[in-house]
Amino acid sequence: VQLQASGGGLVRAGGSLRLSCAASGNIFSKWVMGWYRQAPGKQRELVSLLGSDGSLTYGDSVKGRFTISGDNAKNTVYLQMNSLESDDTAVYYCRLQNYGRTWSSNPEGYWGQGTLVTVSS
């Protein structure tokens, strides 16, 4: 499995960006896919996740500003980021957890390469 992330860049505070992450390879029927981020000097944190069952998860700091969506036909998830703030500056990493046929199985975890988002104030 490979994850290809794109869409990062430089934006002014209050602006918007959309990240994409395309998965290729053996994607199981049950999966969770989404984004984490890591700012300089900080730990990696959850941004948002989308499950194959339609479940959604958002980190507290992005609720109401970021929206995750997916295109199953393209094995791609998108992260629409609005009202960006300087604290959103980070490297954003795509994450896939490949569960298999049941949610009780141990997932295979994959990380994509990071994409840098810089928000200028």
Coordinates of C-alpha atoms in Angstrom, one line a residue:
V1 CA 0.0 0.0 0.0
Q2 CA 1.2 3.5 -0.8
L3 CA -0.2 6.8 0.2
Q4 CA 0.3 9.9 -2.0
A5 CA -0.4 13.2 -0.3
S6 CA -0.7 16.6 -2.0
G7 CA -2.1 20.0 -1.5
G8 CA 0.0 21.7 1.0
G9 CA 1.4 25.2 0.6
L10 CA 1.6 28.7 2.0
V11 CA -1.6 30.6 2.8
R12 CA -2.6 33.6 4.8
A13 CA -4.5 33.4 8.1
G14 CA -8.2 33.1 7.4
G15 CA -7.6 31.4 4.1
S16 CA -8.3 27.8 2.9
L17 CA -6.4 24.9 1.5
R18 CA -7.5 21.4 0.5
L19 CA -5.3 18.3 1.0
S20 CA -5.6 15.1 -0.9
C21 CA -4.4 11.6 0.0
A22 CA -4.7 8.8 -2.6
A23 CA -4.2 5.2 -1.6
S24 CA -3.0 2.5 -3.9
G25 CA -2.5 -1.2 -3.5
N26 CA -4.4 -3.7 -1.5
I27 CA -7.1 -1.7 0.3
F28 CA -9.3 -3.8 2.5
S29 CA -13.1 -3.4 2.7
K30 CA -12.8 -1.9 6.2
W31 CA -10.4 1.0 6.7
V32 CA -9.8 4.3 8.5
M33 CA -8.0 7.0 6.6
G34 CA -7.2 10.6 7.4
W35 CA -4.7 13.1 8.6
Y36 CA -2.3 13.8 11.5
R37 CA -0.1 16.8 11.8
Q38 CA 3.2 17.7 13.5
A39 CA 4.3 21.2 14.2
P40 CA 7.9 22.0 15.0
G41 CA 8.8 21.0 18.5
K42 CA 5.4 19.3 19.1
Q43 CA 4.1 15.8 19.0
R44 CA 2.1 14.4 16.1
E45 CA -1.6 15.0 16.7
L46 CA -4.8 13.8 15.2
V47 CA -6.5 16.1 12.7
S48 CA -9.3 14.1 11.2
L49 CA -10.2 10.5 10.2
L50 CA -12.8 9.0 7.9
G51 CA -13.9 5.4 8.2
S52 CA -15.2 3.1 5.5
D53 CA -18.4 2.9 7.6
G54 CA -18.8 6.7 7.3
S55 CA -17.5 7.5 10.8
L56 CA -15.9 10.8 11.3
T57 CA -13.3 12.0 13.8
Y58 CA -12.0 15.5 14.3
G59 CA -9.3 16.8 16.6
D60 CA -10.7 19.5 19.0
S61 CA -8.6 22.2 17.5
V62 CA -10.0 21.8 14.0
K63 CA -13.7 21.1 14.7
G64 CA -15.9 23.5 12.7
R65 CA -13.1 24.6 10.4
F66 CA -11.9 21.4 8.7
T67 CA -14.0 18.9 6.8
I68 CA -12.9 15.4 5.7
S69 CA -14.5 13.6 2.8
G70 CA -13.7 10.7 0.6
D71 CA -14.0 9.3 -2.9
N72 CA -14.2 5.5 -2.7
A73 CA -13.8 5.0 -6.4
K74 CA -10.5 6.9 -6.3
N75 CA -9.4 5.6 -2.8
T76 CA -8.8 9.2 -1.9
V77 CA -9.6 11.3 1.1
Y78 CA -9.7 15.1 1.1
L79 CA -9.3 17.5 3.9
Q80 CA -10.8 20.9 3.3
M81 CA -9.2 23.4 5.7
N82 CA -11.0 26.7 6.2
S83 CA -10.3 29.7 8.5
L84 CA -6.7 28.6 8.8
E85 CA -4.8 29.9 11.7
S86 CA -1.0 30.2 12.4
D87 CA -1.3 27.3 14.8
D88 CA -2.3 25.1 11.9
T89 CA 1.2 25.4 10.5
A90 CA 2.6 21.9 10.5
V91 CA 3.6 19.0 8.3
Y92 CA 0.4 17.0 7.6
Y93 CA 0.7 13.3 7.3
C94 CA -1.8 11.0 5.6
R95 CA -2.6 7.8 7.6
L96 CA -4.3 4.6 6.5
Q97 CA -5.4 1.8 8.9
N98 CA -6.3 -1.3 6.8
Y99 CA -8.6 -3.5 8.9
G100 CA -9.5 -6.3 6.6
R101 CA -12.9 -8.0 6.7
T102 CA -13.8 -7.2 10.3
W103 CA -13.2 -4.2 12.6
S104 CA -11.9 -6.6 15.3
S105 CA -8.8 -7.5 13.2
N106 CA -5.5 -5.8 13.9
P107 CA -5.1 -3.1 11.3
E108 CA -2.1 -2.7 9.0
G109 CA -1.0 0.9 9.4
Y110 CA 0.6 3.1 6.8
W111 CA 1.9 6.6 6.7
G112 CA 2.2 8.8 3.6
Q113 CA 4.9 11.4 3.1
G114 CA 4.2 14.7 4.8
T115 CA 2.9 17.8 3.1
L116 CA 3.8 21.1 4.6
V117 CA 1.1 23.7 5.4
T118 CA 2.3 27.1 6.4
V119 CA -0.1 29.7 7.6
S120 CA 1.2 33.3 7.7
S121 CA -0.3 35.8 10.1

